[in-house]
Amino acid sequence: MTHEEKALQAFQNGANCAQAVVLAYCSELGMDEKTACRLASSFGGGIGRLREVCGAVSGMMMVYGLLRGYDDLQDPEAKKAHYANVQALASRFREENGSIICRELLDLHKDENSDPNPTPRDAKFFHSRPCMGFVQCAARILDDALNAK
C-alpha cells in the first residue's frame, strides 16, 4: 500500500488530516500508531479546528522534520537548508491546491466552523469535503521530496 493510500485509509477510519499523513509514515519513522496519533492530534482542522494551516500540510511537515530535519542547533546552514525545503513543500501544496490555509481550502469565512466539535464522519462529510484529496496530495508531495534525495 502506498503512503497516499495509507493516508486516505487512516482519514477514512477517523484520523484527522494531520494524523492521517503521519500515520502513513509510521514504519519509516519507527513510531507506533498511538504516538503518531498523539503527536499529530492537535493539528487537525487547521490546528484544533482554528482553520489555520491545513492539517495535511502540518502532518507533511512533521514527517519531513522527523526524517530530514536538522538537530544541530549551532548550524545555521542546516536550518536554512531545512527551511528552504519546507518552503518548497508548502509551495508545491499551494500550487496544487490553491492555499495551505484550511479555511481557504474549505472556502470558509474567518471564524466560520471553528468550534472545537468535530464534524461527524458520515457520507455527507466525505462527499462534501476535499480533505481526503489533501491528505493524499501531502503524502504524494512528501514521497517525491523524500525520494529525490
CSV table of N, CA and C in Angstrom, one decimal:
chain,number,residue,atom,x,y,z
A,1,MET,N,0.8,-1.2,0.0
A,1,MET,CA,0.0,0.0,0.0
A,1,MET,C,0.9,1.2,0.0
A,2,THR,N,0.6,2.2,-0.8
A,2,THR,CA,1.3,3.4,-0.9
A,2,THR,C,1.0,4.4,0.3
A,3,HIS,N,1.9,5.4,0.5
A,3,HIS,CA,1.6,6.3,1.5
A,3,HIS,C,0.3,7.1,1.3
A,4,GLU,N,0.0,7.4,0.0
A,4,GLU,CA,-1.2,8.1,-0.3
A,4,GLU,C,-2.4,7.2,0.1
A,5,GLU,N,-2.3,5.9,-0.2
A,5,GLU,CA,-3.4,5.0,0.2
A,5,GLU,C,-3.5,4.9,1.7
A,6,LYS,N,-2.4,4.8,2.4
A,6,LYS,CA,-2.4,4.7,3.8
A,6,LYS,C,-3.0,5.9,4.5
A,7,ALA,N,-2.6,7.1,3.9
A,7,ALA,CA,-3.2,8.4,4.5
A,7,ALA,C,-4.7,8.4,4.3
A,8,LEU,N,-5.1,8.1,3.1
A,8,LEU,CA,-6.5,8.1,2.8
A,8,LEU,C,-7.3,7.1,3.7
A,9,GLN,N,-6.8,5.9,3.9
A,9,GLN,CA,-7.4,4.9,4.8
A,9,GLN,C,-7.5,5.4,6.2
A,10,ALA,N,-6.4,6.0,6.7
A,10,ALA,CA,-6.4,6.5,8.1
A,10,ALA,C,-7.4,7.6,8.2
A,11,PHE,N,-7.5,8.5,7.2
A,11,PHE,CA,-8.5,9.6,7.3
A,11,PHE,C,-9.9,9.0,7.3
A,12,GLN,N,-10.2,8.0,6.4
A,12,GLN,CA,-11.5,7.4,6.4
A,12,GLN,C,-11.8,6.6,7.6
A,13,ASN,N,-10.8,6.2,8.4
A,13,ASN,CA,-11.0,5.5,9.6
A,13,ASN,C,-11.1,6.4,10.8
A,14,GLY,N,-11.1,7.7,10.6
A,14,GLY,CA,-11.4,8.7,11.7
A,14,GLY,C,-10.2,9.6,12.1
A,15,ALA,N,-9.0,9.3,11.5
A,15,ALA,CA,-7.9,10.2,11.8
A,15,ALA,C,-8.1,11.6,11.3
A,16,ASN,N,-7.6,12.6,12.0
A,16,ASN,CA,-7.7,14.0,11.4
A,16,ASN,C,-6.7,14.0,10.3
A,17,CYS,N,-6.7,15.2,9.6
A,17,CYS,CA,-5.9,15.3,8.4
A,17,CYS,C,-4.4,15.2,8.7
A,18,ALA,N,-4.0,15.8,9.8
A,18,ALA,CA,-2.5,15.7,10.2
A,18,ALA,C,-2.2,14.2,10.6
A,19,GLN,N,-3.0,13.6,11.4
A,19,GLN,CA,-2.8,12.3,11.9
A,19,GLN,C,-2.7,11.3,10.7
A,20,ALA,N,-3.6,11.5,9.7
A,20,ALA,CA,-3.6,10.6,8.5
A,20,ALA,C,-2.3,10.6,7.8
A,21,VAL,N,-1.7,11.8,7.6
A,21,VAL,CA,-0.4,11.8,7.0
A,21,VAL,C,0.7,11.2,7.8
A,22,VAL,N,0.7,11.6,9.1
A,22,VAL,CA,1.8,11.0,10.0
A,22,VAL,C,1.6,9.5,10.1
A,23,LEU,N,0.4,9.0,10.3
A,23,LEU,CA,0.2,7.6,10.4
A,23,LEU,C,0.7,6.8,9.1
A,24,ALA,N,0.6,7.4,8.0
A,24,ALA,CA,1.0,6.8,6.7
A,24,ALA,C,2.5,6.5,6.7
A,25,TYR,N,3.3,7.2,7.6
A,25,TYR,CA,4.7,7.0,7.6
A,25,TYR,C,5.3,6.4,8.9
A,26,CYS,N,4.4,5.8,9.7
A,26,CYS,CA,4.8,5.2,11.0
A,26,CYS,C,6.0,4.3,10.8
A,27,SER,N,6.0,3.4,9.8
A,27,SER,CA,7.1,2.4,9.7
A,27,SER,C,8.4,3.1,9.4
A,28,GLU,N,8.4,4.1,8.5
A,28,GLU,CA,9.6,4.9,8.2
A,28,GLU,C,10.1,5.7,9.4
A,29,LEU,N,9.2,6.1,10.2
A,29,LEU,CA,9.5,6.9,11.4
A,29,LEU,C,10.0,6.1,12.6
A,30,GLY,N,9.7,4.8,12.5
A,30,GLY,CA,9.9,3.9,13.7
A,30,GLY,C,9.0,4.3,14.8
A,31,MET,N,7.8,4.7,14.5
A,31,MET,CA,6.9,5.2,15.5
A,31,MET,C,5.7,4.4,15.6
A,32,ASP,N,5.2,4.1,16.8
A,32,ASP,CA,3.9,3.3,16.9
A,32,ASP,C,2.8,4.3,16.6
A,33,GLU,N,1.6,3.7,16.2
A,33,GLU,CA,0.5,4.5,15.8
A,33,GLU,C,-0.1,5.3,16.9
A,34,LYS,N,0.0,4.9,18.1
A,34,LYS,CA,-0.5,5.7,19.3
A,34,LYS,C,0.3,7.0,19.4
A,35,THR,N,1.6,6.8,19.3
A,35,THR,CA,2.4,8.0,19.4
A,35,THR,C,2.2,9.0,18.3
A,36,ALA,N,2.1,8.4,17.1
A,36,ALA,CA,1.8,9.2,15.9
A,36,ALA,C,0.5,10.0,16.0
A,37,CYS,N,-0.5,9.3,16.5
A,37,CYS,CA,-1.8,9.9,16.7
A,37,CYS,C,-1.7,11.1,17.7
A,38,ARG,N,-1.0,10.8,18.8
A,38,ARG,CA,-0.9,11.9,19.8
A,38,ARG,C,-0.1,13.1,19.3
A,39,LEU,N,1.0,12.8,18.6
A,39,LEU,CA,1.9,13.8,18.0
A,39,LEU,C,1.1,14.8,17.1
A,40,ALA,N,0.2,14.2,16.3
A,40,ALA,CA,-0.5,15.0,15.3
A,40,ALA,C,-1.9,15.4,15.7
A,41,SER,N,-2.3,15.0,16.9
A,41,SER,CA,-3.7,15.2,17.3
A,41,SER,C,-4.1,16.7,17.3
A,42,SER,N,-3.2,17.6,17.7
A,42,SER,CA,-3.5,19.0,17.8
A,42,SER,C,-3.7,19.8,16.5
A,43,PHE,N,-3.2,19.1,15.4
A,43,PHE,CA,-3.1,19.9,14.2
A,43,PHE,C,-4.2,19.7,13.2
A,44,GLY,N,-5.2,18.8,13.5
A,44,GLY,CA,-6.4,18.6,12.6
A,44,GLY,C,-7.2,19.9,12.5
A,45,GLY,N,-7.9,20.0,11.4
A,45,GLY,CA,-8.8,21.2,11.2
A,45,GLY,C,-8.0,22.5,11.2
A,46,GLY,N,-6.8,22.5,10.8
A,46,GLY,CA,-6.0,23.7,10.7
A,46,GLY,C,-5.6,24.2,12.1
A,47,ILE,N,-5.1,23.2,12.9
A,47,ILE,CA,-4.7,23.4,14.3
A,47,ILE,C,-6.0,23.5,15.2
A,48,GLY,N,-6.4,22.4,15.7
A,48,GLY,CA,-7.6,22.4,16.6
A,48,GLY,C,-8.8,23.0,16.1
A,49,ARG,N,-9.1,22.9,14.8
A,49,ARG,CA,-10.2,23.5,14.1
A,49,ARG,C,-10.2,25.0,14.1
A,50,LEU,N,-9.1,25.6,14.2
A,50,LEU,CA,-9.0,27.0,14.1
A,50,LEU,C,-9.0,27.4,12.6
A,51,ARG,N,-8.8,26.5,11.8
A,51,ARG,CA,-8.8,26.7,10.3
A,51,ARG,C,-7.6,27.5,9.8
A,52,GLU,N,-6.5,27.3,10.5
A,52,GLU,CA,-5.3,27.9,10.0
A,52,GLU,C,-4.5,27.0,9.1
A,53,VAL,N,-3.3,26.7,9.3
A,53,VAL,CA,-2.5,25.8,8.4
A,53,VAL,C,-3.2,24.5,8.3
A,54,CYS,N,-3.4,24.0,7.1
A,54,CYS,CA,-4.1,22.7,6.8
A,54,CYS,C,-3.3,21.6,7.6
A,55,GLY,N,-4.1,20.8,8.2
A,55,GLY,CA,-3.5,19.7,9.0
A,55,GLY,C,-2.7,18.7,8.1
A,56,ALA,N,-3.1,18.5,6.9
A,56,ALA,CA,-2.3,17.6,6.0
A,56,ALA,C,-1.0,18.2,5.7
A,57,VAL,N,-0.9,19.6,5.6
A,57,VAL,CA,0.4,20.2,5.4
A,57,VAL,C,1.2,20.1,6.7
A,58,SER,N,0.6,20.3,7.9
A,58,SER,CA,1.3,20.2,9.2
A,58,SER,C,1.8,18.8,9.3
A,59,GLY,N,1.0,17.8,9.0
A,59,GLY,CA,1.4,16.4,9.1
A,59,GLY,C,2.6,16.1,8.2
A,60,MET,N,2.6,16.7,7.0
A,60,MET,CA,3.7,16.5,6.0
A,60,MET,C,4.9,17.1,6.6
A,61,MET,N,4.8,18.3,7.2
A,61,MET,CA,6.0,18.9,7.8
A,61,MET,C,6.5,18.2,9.0
A,62,MET,N,5.6,17.6,9.8
A,62,MET,CA,6.1,16.8,10.9
A,62,MET,C,6.9,15.6,10.5
A,63,VAL,N,6.4,14.9,9.5
A,63,VAL,CA,7.1,13.7,8.9
A,63,VAL,C,8.5,14.2,8.3
A,64,TYR,N,8.4,15.2,7.5
A,64,TYR,CA,9.6,15.7,6.9
A,64,TYR,C,10.7,16.1,7.9
A,65,GLY,N,10.2,16.8,9.0
A,65,GLY,CA,11.2,17.2,10.0
A,65,GLY,C,11.8,16.0,10.8
A,66,LEU,N,10.9,15.0,11.0
A,66,LEU,CA,11.4,13.8,11.7
A,66,LEU,C,12.4,13.0,10.9
A,67,LEU,N,12.2,13.0,9.6
A,67,LEU,CA,13.1,12.2,8.7
A,67,LEU,C,14.2,13.0,8.1
A,68,ARG,N,14.1,14.3,7.9
A,68,ARG,CA,15.1,15.1,7.3
A,68,ARG,C,15.4,16.4,8.0
A,69,GLY,N,14.9,16.6,9.2
A,69,GLY,CA,15.1,17.8,9.9
A,69,GLY,C,16.6,18.0,10.4
A,70,TYR,N,16.9,19.1,10.9
A,70,TYR,CA,18.2,19.4,11.5
A,70,TYR,C,18.1,19.2,13.0
A,71,ASP,N,19.3,18.9,13.6
A,71,ASP,CA,19.3,18.8,15.1
A,71,ASP,C,20.5,19.5,15.7
A,72,ASP,N,21.4,20.0,14.9
A,72,ASP,CA,22.5,20.8,15.4
A,72,ASP,C,22.1,22.2,15.5
A,73,LEU,N,21.8,22.6,16.8
A,73,LEU,CA,21.2,24.0,17.0
A,73,LEU,C,22.2,25.1,16.7
A,74,GLN,N,23.5,24.7,16.5
A,74,GLN,CA,24.5,25.7,16.2
A,74,GLN,C,24.9,25.7,14.7
A,75,ASP,N,24.1,25.1,13.9
A,75,ASP,CA,24.4,25.0,12.5
A,75,ASP,C,23.3,25.8,11.7
A,76,PRO,N,23.6,27.1,11.5
A,76,PRO,CA,22.6,27.9,10.8
A,76,PRO,C,22.4,27.5,9.3
A,77,GLU,N,23.4,26.9,8.7
A,77,GLU,CA,23.2,26.5,7.3
A,77,GLU,C,22.3,25.3,7.2
A,78,ALA,N,22.3,24.4,8.2
A,78,ALA,CA,21.4,23.3,8.2
A,78,ALA,C,20.0,23.8,8.4
A,79,LYS,N,19.8,24.7,9.2
A,79,LYS,CA,18.5,25.3,9.5
A,79,LYS,C,18.0,26.0,8.2
A,80,LYS,N,18.8,26.8,7.6
A,80,LYS,CA,18.5,27.5,6.3
A,80,LYS,C,18.1,26.5,5.3
A,81,ALA,N,18.8,25.4,5.1
A,81,ALA,CA,18.5,24.4,4.1
A,81,ALA,C,17.2,23.7,4.4
A,82,HIS,N,17.0,23.4,5.6
A,82,HIS,CA,15.8,22.8,6.0
A,82,HIS,C,14.6,23.7,5.7
A,83,TYR,N,14.6,24.9,6.1
A,83,TYR,CA,13.6,25.8,5.9
A,83,TYR,C,13.3,26.0,4.4
A,84,ALA,N,14.3,26.0,3.6
A,84,ALA,CA,14.1,26.1,2.1
A,84,ALA,C,13.4,24.9,1.6
A,85,ASN,N,13.7,23.7,2.1
A,85,ASN,CA,13.0,22.5,1.7
A,85,ASN,C,11.5,22.6,2.2
A,86,VAL,N,11.3,23.0,3.4
A,86,VAL,CA,9.9,23.1,4.0
A,86,VAL,C,9.1,24.1,3.1
A,87,GLN,N,9.7,25.2,2.8
A,87,GLN,CA,9.0,26.2,1.9
A,87,GLN,C,8.7,25.6,0.6
A,88,ALA,N,9.6,24.8,0.0
A,88,ALA,CA,9.3,24.2,-1.3
A,88,ALA,C,8.2,23.2,-1.2
A,89,LEU,N,8.1,22.4,-0.1
A,89,LEU,CA,7.0,21.5,0.1
A,89,LEU,C,5.6,22.3,0.2
A,90,ALA,N,5.7,23.4,1.0
A,90,ALA,CA,4.4,24.2,1.1
A,90,ALA,C,4.1,24.8,-0.2
A,91,SER,N,5.0,25.3,-0.9
A,91,SER,CA,4.8,25.9,-2.2
A,91,SER,C,4.1,25.0,-3.2
A,92,ARG,N,4.6,23.7,-3.2
A,92,ARG,CA,4.1,22.7,-4.1
A,92,ARG,C,2.6,22.4,-3.7
A,93,PHE,N,2.4,22.3,-2.4
A,93,PHE,CA,1.0,22.0,-2.0
A,93,PHE,C,0.1,23.2,-2.4
A,94,ARG,N,0.6,24.4,-2.2
A,94,ARG,CA,-0.2,25.6,-2.5
A,94,ARG,C,-0.5,25.7,-4.0
A,95,GLU,N,0.5,25.3,-4.8
A,95,GLU,CA,0.4,25.3,-6.3
A,95,GLU,C,-0.7,24.3,-6.7
A,96,GLU,N,-0.7,23.2,-6.1
A,96,GLU,CA,-1.7,22.1,-6.5
A,96,GLU,C,-3.1,22.4,-5.9
A,97,ASN,N,-3.2,23.1,-4.8
A,97,ASN,CA,-4.5,23.2,-4.1
A,97,ASN,C,-5.0,24.6,-3.9
A,98,GLY,N,-4.1,25.6,-4.2
A,98,GLY,CA,-4.6,27.0,-4.1
A,98,GLY,C,-4.2,27.7,-2.8
A,99,SER,N,-3.9,26.9,-1.8
A,99,SER,CA,-3.6,27.5,-0.5
A,99,SER,C,-3.0,26.4,0.4
A,100,ILE,N,-2.5,26.8,1.5
A,100,ILE,CA,-2.1,25.9,2.6
A,100,ILE,C,-2.9,26.2,3.8
A,101,ILE,N,-3.9,27.1,3.7
A,101,ILE,CA,-4.7,27.5,4.8
A,101,ILE,C,-6.1,26.8,4.8
A,102,CYS,N,-6.4,26.1,5.9
A,102,CYS,CA,-7.6,25.3,5.9
A,102,CYS,C,-8.8,26.0,5.5
A,103,ARG,N,-9.1,27.2,6.1
A,103,ARG,CA,-10.3,27.9,5.8
A,103,ARG,C,-10.4,28.3,4.4
A,104,GLU,N,-9.3,28.6,3.7
A,104,GLU,CA,-9.3,28.9,2.3
A,104,GLU,C,-9.6,27.7,1.5
A,105,LEU,N,-8.9,26.6,1.9
A,105,LEU,CA,-9.1,25.3,1.1
A,105,LEU,C,-10.6,24.8,1.2
A,106,LEU,N,-11.2,25.1,2.4
A,106,LEU,CA,-12.6,24.7,2.6
A,106,LEU,C,-13.6,25.8,2.2
A,107,ASP,N,-13.1,27.0,1.7
A,107,ASP,CA,-13.9,28.1,1.4
A,107,ASP,C,-14.8,28.6,2.5
A,108,LEU,N,-14.2,28.7,3.7
A,108,LEU,CA,-14.9,29.2,4.9
A,108,LEU,C,-14.5,30.6,5.2
A,109,HIS,N,-15.4,31.3,5.8
A,109,HIS,CA,-15.1,32.7,6.3
A,109,HIS,C,-14.4,32.6,7.6
A,110,LYS,N,-13.6,33.7,7.9
A,110,LYS,CA,-12.9,33.7,9.2
A,110,LYS,C,-13.8,33.4,10.3
A,111,ASP,N,-13.4,32.5,11.2
A,111,ASP,CA,-14.2,32.1,12.4
A,111,ASP,C,-15.4,31.2,12.1
A,112,GLU,N,-15.7,30.9,10.8
A,112,GLU,CA,-16.8,30.1,10.5
A,112,GLU,C,-16.4,28.6,10.7
A,113,ASN,N,-17.2,27.9,11.4
A,113,ASN,CA,-17.0,26.5,11.7
A,113,ASN,C,-15.7,26.2,12.4
A,114,SER,N,-15.3,27.0,13.3
A,114,SER,CA,-14.1,26.8,14.1
A,114,SER,C,-14.3,26.4,15.5
A,115,ASP,N,-15.6,26.0,15.8
A,115,ASP,CA,-15.8,25.4,17.1
A,115,ASP,C,-15.1,24.1,17.3
A,116,PRO,N,-14.8,23.7,18.5
A,116,PRO,CA,-14.0,22.5,18.7
A,116,PRO,C,-14.7,21.2,18.4
A,117,ASN,N,-16.0,21.2,18.1
A,117,ASN,CA,-16.7,20.0,17.9
A,117,ASN,C,-16.4,19.4,16.5
A,118,PRO,N,-15.8,18.2,16.5
A,118,PRO,CA,-15.5,17.7,15.2
A,118,PRO,C,-16.8,17.4,14.3
A,119,THR,N,-16.7,17.5,13.1
A,119,THR,CA,-17.7,17.2,12.1
A,119,THR,C,-17.9,15.7,12.1
A,120,PRO,N,-19.1,15.2,12.2
A,120,PRO,CA,-19.3,13.7,12.1
A,120,PRO,C,-18.8,13.2,10.8
A,121,ARG,N,-18.2,12.0,10.8
A,121,ARG,CA,-17.7,11.4,9.6
A,121,ARG,C,-18.8,10.5,9.0
A,122,ASP,N,-19.6,11.1,8.2
A,122,ASP,CA,-20.6,10.4,7.6
A,122,ASP,C,-20.5,10.6,6.0
A,123,ALA,N,-21.5,10.0,5.3
A,123,ALA,CA,-21.4,10.1,3.9
A,123,ALA,C,-21.4,11.5,3.4
A,124,LYS,N,-22.2,12.4,4.0
A,124,LYS,CA,-22.2,13.8,3.7
A,124,LYS,C,-20.9,14.4,3.8
A,125,PHE,N,-20.2,14.2,4.9
A,125,PHE,CA,-18.9,14.7,5.2
A,125,PHE,C,-17.9,14.3,4.1
A,126,PHE,N,-17.8,13.0,3.8
A,126,PHE,CA,-16.9,12.5,2.8
A,126,PHE,C,-17.2,13.0,1.4
A,127,HIS,N,-18.5,13.3,1.1
A,127,HIS,CA,-18.9,13.7,-0.2
A,127,HIS,C,-18.6,15.2,-0.3
A,128,SER,N,-18.7,16.0,0.7
A,128,SER,CA,-18.6,17.4,0.6
A,128,SER,C,-17.2,18.0,0.9
A,129,ARG,N,-16.4,17.3,1.6
A,129,ARG,CA,-15.1,17.8,2.0
A,129,ARG,C,-14.0,17.3,1.1
A,130,PRO,N,-13.1,18.2,0.7
A,130,PRO,CA,-12.0,17.8,-0.2
A,130,PRO,C,-10.8,17.3,0.6
A,131,CYS,N,-10.9,17.1,1.9
A,131,CYS,CA,-9.8,16.8,2.8
A,131,CYS,C,-9.1,15.4,2.4
A,132,MET,N,-9.9,14.5,1.9
A,132,MET,CA,-9.3,13.2,1.5
A,132,MET,C,-8.2,13.5,0.4
A,133,GLY,N,-8.5,14.3,-0.5
A,133,GLY,CA,-7.6,14.7,-1.5
A,133,GLY,C,-6.4,15.4,-1.0
A,134,PHE,N,-6.6,16.2,0.0
A,134,PHE,CA,-5.4,16.9,0.6
A,134,PHE,C,-4.5,16.0,1.3
A,135,VAL,N,-5.0,15.0,2.0
A,135,VAL,CA,-4.0,14.1,2.7
A,135,VAL,C,-3.3,13.2,1.7
A,136,GLN,N,-4.0,12.9,0.6
A,136,GLN,CA,-3.3,12.1,-0.4
A,136,GLN,C,-2.2,13.0,-1.1
A,137,CYS,N,-2.6,14.2,-1.4
A,137,CYS,CA,-1.6,15.2,-2.0
A,137,CYS,C,-0.4,15.4,-1.1
A,138,ALA,N,-0.6,15.6,0.1
A,138,ALA,CA,0.5,15.8,1.1
A,138,ALA,C,1.4,14.6,1.1
A,139,ALA,N,0.9,13.4,1.1
A,139,ALA,CA,1.7,12.2,1.1
A,139,ALA,C,2.5,12.0,-0.2
A,140,ARG,N,1.8,12.4,-1.3
A,140,ARG,CA,2.5,12.3,-2.6
A,140,ARG,C,3.6,13.3,-2.7
A,141,ILE,N,3.4,14.5,-2.3
A,141,ILE,CA,4.4,15.5,-2.3
A,141,ILE,C,5.6,15.1,-1.4
A,142,LEU,N,5.3,14.6,-0.3
A,142,LEU,CA,6.3,14.2,0.7
A,142,LEU,C,7.1,13.0,0.1
A,143,ASP,N,6.4,12.1,-0.5
A,143,ASP,CA,7.2,11.0,-1.2
A,143,ASP,C,8.1,11.5,-2.2
A,144,ASP,N,7.6,12.4,-3.0
A,144,ASP,CA,8.5,13.0,-4.1
A,144,ASP,C,9.7,13.6,-3.5
A,145,ALA,N,9.6,14.4,-2.4
A,145,ALA,CA,10.7,15.0,-1.8
A,145,ALA,C,11.6,14.1,-1.1
A,146,LEU,N,11.1,13.1,-0.5
A,146,LEU,CA,12.0,12.1,0.2
A,146,LEU,C,12.7,11.2,-0.8
A,147,ASN,N,12.1,10.9,-1.9
A,147,ASN,CA,12.7,10.1,-2.9
A,147,ASN,C,13.7,10.8,-3.8
A,148,ALA,N,13.7,12.2,-3.8
A,148,ALA,CA,14.5,13.0,-4.6
A,148,ALA,C,16.0,13.0,-4.1
A,149,LYS,N,16.1,12.6,-2.8
A,149,LYS,CA,17.5,12.8,-2.2
A,149,LYS,C,18.1,11.4,-1.9
